[in-house]
Amino acid sequence: MSGAGVAAAADGGLRCSWALSTDDYLQYHDTEWGRPVHGDDALFERLCLEAFQSGLSWLTILRRREGFRSAFAGFKISAVAEFTDADKERLLADAGIIRNRAKIEATLANAKVLAGWRDGELDALIWSYAPDPATRPAPRTPGDVPAVTPESTALAKDLKKRGVRFVGPTTAYALMQACGLVDDHMADCVARGTTA
């Protein structure tokens, strides 16, 4: 997310400046970004969407999220794990999602891997990499927000070791931000501290 620090929204409240570029971003910022996400299927969805976002604007993904949910059976791991080659071809023809063969194949392969995990294992694994909030000062400018951290690097390495594809340290950190493992709202943002 880019921009300079915080800016006043129409309601007068200060928000992370990136959130003010579109109504879609403002809604996402105020109601979702940085709020804790739990549950294997919910985290699988975020993991998949962050991977699809790689190299693209998050806004592109956000505006197609319902299309993704429809195409990928609501990101229910057990359902996506049963997808066939015919499903893959259907996805490659679906204009409601990002039709990137490598990302689609990784999503299907990841579902097959995760379907073999115990209930709650993905949730527990991801959250085990949440850093201690006391060690992370509130960012004042976008420059204070890292793209990669030791925790995101370790999470990506652990997921890869367990067979999960298309999740590098940058994607893992974006996941950590989006799912509330870290609070990267700017120090003066009205949403700061509401995410825990």
PDB file of C-alpha atoms in Angstrom:
ATOM      1  CA  MET A   1       0.000   0.000   0.000  1.00  0.00           C
ATOM      2  CA  SER A   2       1.545   3.291  -1.023  1.00  0.00           C
ATOM      3  CA  GLY A   3       0.989   6.942  -0.150  1.00  0.00           C
ATOM      4  CA  ALA A   4       2.189   9.388   2.470  1.00  0.00           C
ATOM      5  CA  GLY A   5       1.260   8.678   6.076  1.00  0.00           C
ATOM      6  CA  VAL A   6      -2.328   9.608   6.856  1.00  0.00           C
ATOM      7  CA  ALA A   7      -4.928  11.897   5.329  1.00  0.00           C
ATOM      8  CA  ALA A   8      -8.385  13.032   6.358  1.00  0.00           C
ATOM      9  CA  ALA A   9     -11.318  11.114   4.914  1.00  0.00           C
ATOM     10  CA  ALA A  10     -14.678  12.718   4.111  1.00  0.00           C
ATOM     11  CA  ASP A  11     -15.823  12.027   7.688  1.00  0.00           C
ATOM     12  CA  GLY A  12     -12.816  13.971   9.017  1.00  0.00           C
ATOM     13  CA  GLY A  13     -11.111  10.914  10.482  1.00  0.00           C
ATOM     14  CA  LEU A  14      -7.492  10.271   9.622  1.00  0.00           C
ATOM     15  CA  ARG A  15      -6.871   7.123   7.589  1.00  0.00           C
ATOM     16  CA  CYS A  16      -3.814   5.504   6.046  1.00  0.00           C
ATOM     17  CA  SER A  17      -3.469   7.599   2.909  1.00  0.00           C
ATOM     18  CA  TRP A  18      -3.544   4.592   0.551  1.00  0.00           C
ATOM     19  CA  ALA A  19      -7.111   3.939   1.687  1.00  0.00           C
ATOM     20  CA  LEU A  20      -8.415   7.238   0.312  1.00  0.00           C
ATOM     21  CA  SER A  21      -7.688   6.601  -3.357  1.00  0.00           C
ATOM     22  CA  THR A  22     -10.962   4.690  -3.957  1.00  0.00           C
ATOM     23  CA  ASP A  23     -14.147   3.882  -2.058  1.00  0.00           C
ATOM     24  CA  ASP A  24     -13.264   0.187  -2.429  1.00  0.00           C
ATOM     25  CA  TYR A  25      -9.988   0.724  -0.598  1.00  0.00           C
ATOM     26  CA  LEU A  26     -11.624   2.850   2.121  1.00  0.00           C
ATOM     27  CA  GLN A  27     -14.238   0.188   2.825  1.00  0.00           C
ATOM     28  CA  TYR A  28     -11.565  -2.545   2.868  1.00  0.00           C
ATOM     29  CA  HIS A  29      -9.288  -0.466   5.110  1.00  0.00           C
ATOM     30  CA  ASP A  30     -12.018   0.382   7.609  1.00  0.00           C
ATOM     31  CA  THR A  31     -13.650  -3.033   7.875  1.00  0.00           C
ATOM     32  CA  GLU A  32     -11.110  -5.725   6.964  1.00  0.00           C
ATOM     33  CA  TRP A  33      -7.447  -4.849   6.529  1.00  0.00           C
ATOM     34  CA  GLY A  34      -5.459  -5.736   9.597  1.00  0.00           C
ATOM     35  CA  ARG A  35      -8.345  -7.344  11.459  1.00  0.00           C
ATOM     36  CA  PRO A  36      -7.627 -10.857  12.733  1.00  0.00           C
ATOM     37  CA  VAL A  37      -8.684 -13.652  10.385  1.00  0.00           C
ATOM     38  CA  HIS A  38      -8.980 -17.189  11.686  1.00  0.00           C
ATOM     39  CA  GLY A  39     -10.155 -20.465  10.186  1.00  0.00           C
ATOM     40  CA  ASP A  40      -8.410 -22.647   7.640  1.00  0.00           C
ATOM     41  CA  ASP A  41     -10.763 -21.838   4.745  1.00  0.00           C
ATOM     42  CA  ALA A  42     -10.698 -18.083   5.459  1.00  0.00           C
ATOM     43  CA  LEU A  43      -6.903 -18.085   5.589  1.00  0.00           C
ATOM     44  CA  PHE A  44      -6.720 -20.249   2.461  1.00  0.00           C
ATOM     45  CA  GLU A  45      -8.780 -17.606   0.661  1.00  0.00           C
ATOM     46  CA  ARG A  46      -6.458 -14.807   1.787  1.00  0.00           C
ATOM     47  CA  LEU A  47      -3.402 -16.881   0.891  1.00  0.00           C
ATOM     48  CA  CYS A  48      -4.774 -17.513  -2.591  1.00  0.00           C
ATOM     49  CA  LEU A  49      -5.807 -13.905  -3.190  1.00  0.00           C
ATOM     50  CA  GLU A  50      -2.426 -12.587  -2.057  1.00  0.00           C
ATOM     51  CA  ALA A  51      -0.749 -14.990  -4.484  1.00  0.00           C
ATOM     52  CA  PHE A  52      -3.035 -13.880  -7.317  1.00  0.00           C
ATOM     53  CA  GLN A  53      -2.219 -10.255  -6.444  1.00  0.00           C
ATOM     54  CA  SER A  54       1.504 -10.810  -6.981  1.00  0.00           C
ATOM     55  CA  GLY A  55       2.587  -8.357  -9.669  1.00  0.00           C
ATOM     56  CA  LEU A  56      -0.820  -6.631  -9.743  1.00  0.00           C
ATOM     57  CA  SER A  57      -2.678  -3.946  -7.822  1.00  0.00           C
ATOM     58  CA  TRP A  58      -4.602  -5.165  -4.774  1.00  0.00           C
ATOM     59  CA  LEU A  59      -7.543  -3.155  -6.137  1.00  0.00           C
ATOM     60  CA  THR A  60      -7.660  -5.510  -9.131  1.00  0.00           C
ATOM     61  CA  ILE A  61      -8.110  -8.461  -6.759  1.00  0.00           C
ATOM     62  CA  LEU A  62     -10.489  -6.655  -4.433  1.00  0.00           C
ATOM     63  CA  ARG A  63     -12.842  -5.800  -7.279  1.00  0.00           C
ATOM     64  CA  ARG A  64     -12.822  -9.420  -8.481  1.00  0.00           C
ATOM     65  CA  ARG A  65     -13.055 -11.049  -5.083  1.00  0.00           C
ATOM     66  CA  GLU A  66     -16.655 -12.188  -5.515  1.00  0.00           C
ATOM     67  CA  GLY A  67     -15.712 -13.675  -8.878  1.00  0.00           C
ATOM     68  CA  PHE A  68     -12.859 -15.545  -7.214  1.00  0.00           C
ATOM     69  CA  ARG A  69     -15.146 -16.794  -4.457  1.00  0.00           C
ATOM     70  CA  SER A  70     -17.652 -18.055  -6.992  1.00  0.00           C
ATOM     71  CA  ALA A  71     -15.010 -19.673  -9.192  1.00  0.00           C
ATOM     72  CA  PHE A  72     -13.197 -21.358  -6.295  1.00  0.00           C
ATOM     73  CA  ALA A  73     -16.194 -22.766  -4.365  1.00  0.00           C
ATOM     74  CA  GLY A  74     -15.960 -20.125  -1.665  1.00  0.00           C
ATOM     75  CA  PHE A  75     -12.338 -21.191  -1.086  1.00  0.00           C
ATOM     76  CA  LYS A  76     -13.477 -24.233   0.884  1.00  0.00           C
ATOM     77  CA  ILE A  77     -10.269 -26.268   0.944  1.00  0.00           C
ATOM     78  CA  SER A  78     -12.000 -29.649   0.707  1.00  0.00           C
ATOM     79  CA  ALA A  79     -14.023 -28.531  -2.329  1.00  0.00           C
ATOM     80  CA  VAL A  80     -11.110 -26.953  -4.219  1.00  0.00           C
ATOM     81  CA  ALA A  81      -8.990 -30.052  -3.513  1.00  0.00           C
ATOM     82  CA  GLU A  82     -11.513 -32.031  -5.599  1.00  0.00           C
ATOM     83  CA  PHE A  83     -11.211 -29.747  -8.652  1.00  0.00           C
ATOM     84  CA  THR A  84     -10.340 -31.600 -11.853  1.00  0.00           C
ATOM     85  CA  ASP A  85      -8.555 -30.697 -15.071  1.00  0.00           C
ATOM     86  CA  ALA A  86     -11.960 -29.650 -16.411  1.00  0.00           C
ATOM     87  CA  ASP A  87     -12.254 -27.211 -13.501  1.00  0.00           C
ATOM     88  CA  LYS A  88      -8.808 -25.855 -14.309  1.00  0.00           C
ATOM     89  CA  GLU A  89      -9.875 -25.215 -17.906  1.00  0.00           C
ATOM     90  CA  ARG A  90     -13.065 -23.560 -16.636  1.00  0.00           C
ATOM     91  CA  LEU A  91     -10.991 -21.278 -14.416  1.00  0.00           C
ATOM     92  CA  LEU A  92      -8.642 -20.382 -17.269  1.00  0.00           C
ATOM     93  CA  ALA A  93     -11.694 -19.216 -19.251  1.00  0.00           C
ATOM     94  CA  ASP A  94     -13.314 -17.297 -16.356  1.00  0.00           C
ATOM     95  CA  ALA A  95     -13.136 -13.541 -16.991  1.00  0.00           C
ATOM     96  CA  GLY A  96     -14.239 -12.898 -13.410  1.00  0.00           C
ATOM     97  CA  ILE A  97     -10.814 -13.867 -12.030  1.00  0.00           C
ATOM     98  CA  ILE A  98      -7.152 -13.423 -12.952  1.00  0.00           C
ATOM     99  CA  ARG A  99      -6.539 -16.115 -15.566  1.00  0.00           C
ATOM    100  CA  ASN A 100      -2.924 -16.860 -14.770  1.00  0.00           C
ATOM    101  CA  ARG A 101      -2.189 -20.540 -15.345  1.00  0.00           C
ATOM    102  CA  ALA A 102       0.651 -20.768 -12.800  1.00  0.00           C
ATOM    103  CA  LYS A 103      -1.412 -19.099 -10.068  1.00  0.00           C
ATOM    104  CA  ILE A 104      -4.479 -21.228 -10.796  1.00  0.00           C
ATOM    105  CA  GLU A 105      -2.405 -24.424 -10.781  1.00  0.00           C
ATOM    106  CA  ALA A 106      -0.743 -23.368  -7.510  1.00  0.00           C
ATOM    107  CA  THR A 107      -4.149 -22.722  -5.915  1.00  0.00           C
ATOM    108  CA  LEU A 108      -5.417 -26.162  -6.904  1.00  0.00           C
ATOM    109  CA  ALA A 109      -2.198 -27.865  -5.797  1.00  0.00           C
ATOM    110  CA  ASN A 110      -2.220 -25.984  -2.489  1.00  0.00           C
ATOM    111  CA  ALA A 111      -5.805 -27.063  -1.799  1.00  0.00           C
ATOM    112  CA  LYS A 112      -4.798 -30.688  -2.339  1.00  0.00           C
ATOM    113  CA  VAL A 113      -1.883 -30.279   0.093  1.00  0.00           C
ATOM    114  CA  LEU A 114      -3.947 -28.457   2.722  1.00  0.00           C
ATOM    115  CA  ALA A 115      -6.812 -30.954   2.497  1.00  0.00           C
ATOM    116  CA  GLY A 116      -4.436 -33.459   4.092  1.00  0.00           C
ATOM    117  CA  TRP A 117      -3.745 -31.240   7.098  1.00  0.00           C
ATOM    118  CA  ARG A 118      -5.541 -31.531  10.425  1.00  0.00           C
ATOM    119  CA  ASP A 119      -8.431 -29.164  11.093  1.00  0.00           C
ATOM    120  CA  GLY A 120      -6.995 -25.895  12.383  1.00  0.00           C
ATOM    121  CA  GLU A 121      -3.429 -26.696  11.319  1.00  0.00           C
ATOM    122  CA  LEU A 122      -3.163 -23.923   8.705  1.00  0.00           C
ATOM    123  CA  ASP A 123      -4.578 -21.382  11.171  1.00  0.00           C
ATOM    124  CA  ALA A 124      -2.180 -22.474  13.912  1.00  0.00           C
ATOM    125  CA  LEU A 125       0.818 -22.473  11.569  1.00  0.00           C
ATOM    126  CA  ILE A 126       0.188 -19.000  10.152  1.00  0.00           C
ATOM    127  CA  TRP A 127      -0.570 -17.436  13.535  1.00  0.00           C
ATOM    128  CA  SER A 128       2.528 -19.014  15.078  1.00  0.00           C
ATOM    129  CA  TYR A 129       4.523 -16.462  13.048  1.00  0.00           C
ATOM    130  CA  ALA A 130       2.738 -13.382  14.430  1.00  0.00           C
ATOM    131  CA  PRO A 131       5.407 -11.157  15.979  1.00  0.00           C
ATOM    132  CA  ASP A 132       5.079  -9.679  19.453  1.00  0.00           C
ATOM    133  CA  PRO A 133       3.248  -6.338  18.931  1.00  0.00           C
ATOM    134  CA  ALA A 134       5.471  -4.741  21.585  1.00  0.00           C
ATOM    135  CA  THR A 135       8.459  -5.177  19.263  1.00  0.00           C
ATOM    136  CA  ARG A 136       6.787  -3.255  16.422  1.00  0.00           C
ATOM    137  CA  PRO A 137       6.491   0.513  16.733  1.00  0.00           C
ATOM    138  CA  ALA A 138       3.525   2.120  14.963  1.00  0.00           C
ATOM    139  CA  PRO A 139       4.529   3.272  11.485  1.00  0.00           C
ATOM    140  CA  ARG A 140       4.342   7.016  10.819  1.00  0.00           C
ATOM    141  CA  THR A 141       5.102   6.914   7.093  1.00  0.00           C
ATOM    142  CA  PRO A 142       4.800   4.214   4.437  1.00  0.00           C
ATOM    143  CA  GLY A 143       8.588   3.994   4.533  1.00  0.00           C
ATOM    144  CA  ASP A 144       8.292   2.597   8.056  1.00  0.00           C
ATOM    145  CA  VAL A 145       6.357  -0.420   6.756  1.00  0.00           C
ATOM    146  CA  PRO A 146       8.549  -3.292   5.562  1.00  0.00           C
ATOM    147  CA  ALA A 147       7.785  -5.426   2.524  1.00  0.00           C
ATOM    148  CA  VAL A 148       9.419  -8.463   4.130  1.00  0.00           C
ATOM    149  CA  THR A 149      10.230  -9.370   7.730  1.00  0.00           C
ATOM    150  CA  PRO A 150      12.111 -12.237   9.359  1.00  0.00           C
ATOM    151  CA  GLU A 151       8.725 -13.662  10.365  1.00  0.00           C
ATOM    152  CA  SER A 152       7.303 -13.506   6.831  1.00  0.00           C
ATOM    153  CA  THR A 153      10.462 -15.075   5.453  1.00  0.00           C
ATOM    154  CA  ALA A 154      10.220 -17.904   7.997  1.00  0.00           C
ATOM    155  CA  LEU A 155       6.483 -18.376   7.316  1.00  0.00           C
ATOM    156  CA  ALA A 156       7.048 -18.576   3.558  1.00  0.00           C
ATOM    157  CA  LYS A 157       9.886 -21.056   4.066  1.00  0.00           C
ATOM    158  CA  ASP A 158       7.765 -23.209   6.387  1.00  0.00           C
ATOM    159  CA  LEU A 159       4.796 -23.233   3.995  1.00  0.00           C
ATOM    160  CA  LYS A 160       7.080 -24.122   1.076  1.00  0.00           C
ATOM    161  CA  LYS A 161       8.688 -26.931   3.076  1.00  0.00           C
ATOM    162  CA  ARG A 162       5.190 -28.332   3.652  1.00  0.00           C
ATOM    163  CA  GLY A 163       4.355 -28.242  -0.065  1.00  0.00           C
ATOM    164  CA  VAL A 164       2.490 -24.926  -0.359  1.00  0.00           C
ATOM    165  CA  ARG A 165       3.392 -23.115  -3.590  1.00  0.00           C
ATOM    166  CA  PHE A 166       3.489 -19.492  -4.767  1.00  0.00           C
ATOM    167  CA  VAL A 167       4.025 -17.926  -1.344  1.00  0.00           C
ATOM    168  CA  GLY A 168       7.259 -15.995  -1.000  1.00  0.00           C
ATOM    169  CA  PRO A 169       8.287 -13.693   1.862  1.00  0.00           C
ATOM    170  CA  THR A 170       6.580 -10.613   0.333  1.00  0.00           C
ATOM    171  CA  THR A 171       3.305 -12.453  -0.252  1.00  0.00           C
ATOM    172  CA  ALA A 172       3.537 -13.907   3.260  1.00  0.00           C
ATOM    173  CA  TYR A 173       3.998 -10.425   4.722  1.00  0.00           C
ATOM    174  CA  ALA A 174       1.024  -9.048   2.773  1.00  0.00           C
ATOM    175  CA  LEU A 175      -0.985 -11.949   4.223  1.00  0.00           C
ATOM    176  CA  MET A 176       0.222 -11.085   7.717  1.00  0.00           C
ATOM    177  CA  GLN A 177      -0.853  -7.461   7.242  1.00  0.00           C
ATOM    178  CA  ALA A 178      -4.248  -8.308   5.763  1.00  0.00           C
ATOM    179  CA  CYS A 179      -5.064 -10.955   8.378  1.00  0.00           C
ATOM    180  CA  GLY A 180      -4.102  -8.999  11.470  1.00  0.00           C
ATOM    181  CA  LEU A 181      -0.891 -10.751  12.442  1.00  0.00           C
ATOM    182  CA  VAL A 182       0.650  -7.275  12.369  1.00  0.00           C
ATOM    183  CA  ASP A 183      -0.945  -3.824  12.704  1.00  0.00           C
ATOM    184  CA  ASP A 184       0.514  -1.677   9.947  1.00  0.00           C
ATOM    185  CA  HIS A 185      -2.098   1.066  10.156  1.00  0.00           C
ATOM    186  CA  MET A 186      -0.272   4.375  10.497  1.00  0.00           C
ATOM    187  CA  ALA A 187       0.225   5.710  14.034  1.00  0.00           C
ATOM    188  CA  ASP A 188      -2.430   8.423  13.580  1.00  0.00           C
ATOM    189  CA  CYS A 189      -4.932   6.298  11.627  1.00  0.00           C
ATOM    190  CA  VAL A 190      -8.336   5.883  13.294  1.00  0.00           C
ATOM    191  CA  ALA A 191      -8.103   2.123  12.646  1.00  0.00           C
ATOM    192  CA  ARG A 192      -4.799   1.763  14.501  1.00  0.00           C
ATOM    193  CA  GLY A 193      -5.189  -0.513  17.490  1.00  0.00           C
ATOM    194  CA  THR A 194      -8.691  -1.633  16.533  1.00  0.00           C
ATOM    195  CA  THR A 195      -7.344  -4.697  14.795  1.00  0.00           C
ATOM    196  CA  ALA A 196      -6.434  -6.867  17.752  1.00  0.00           C
TER     197      ALA A 196
END
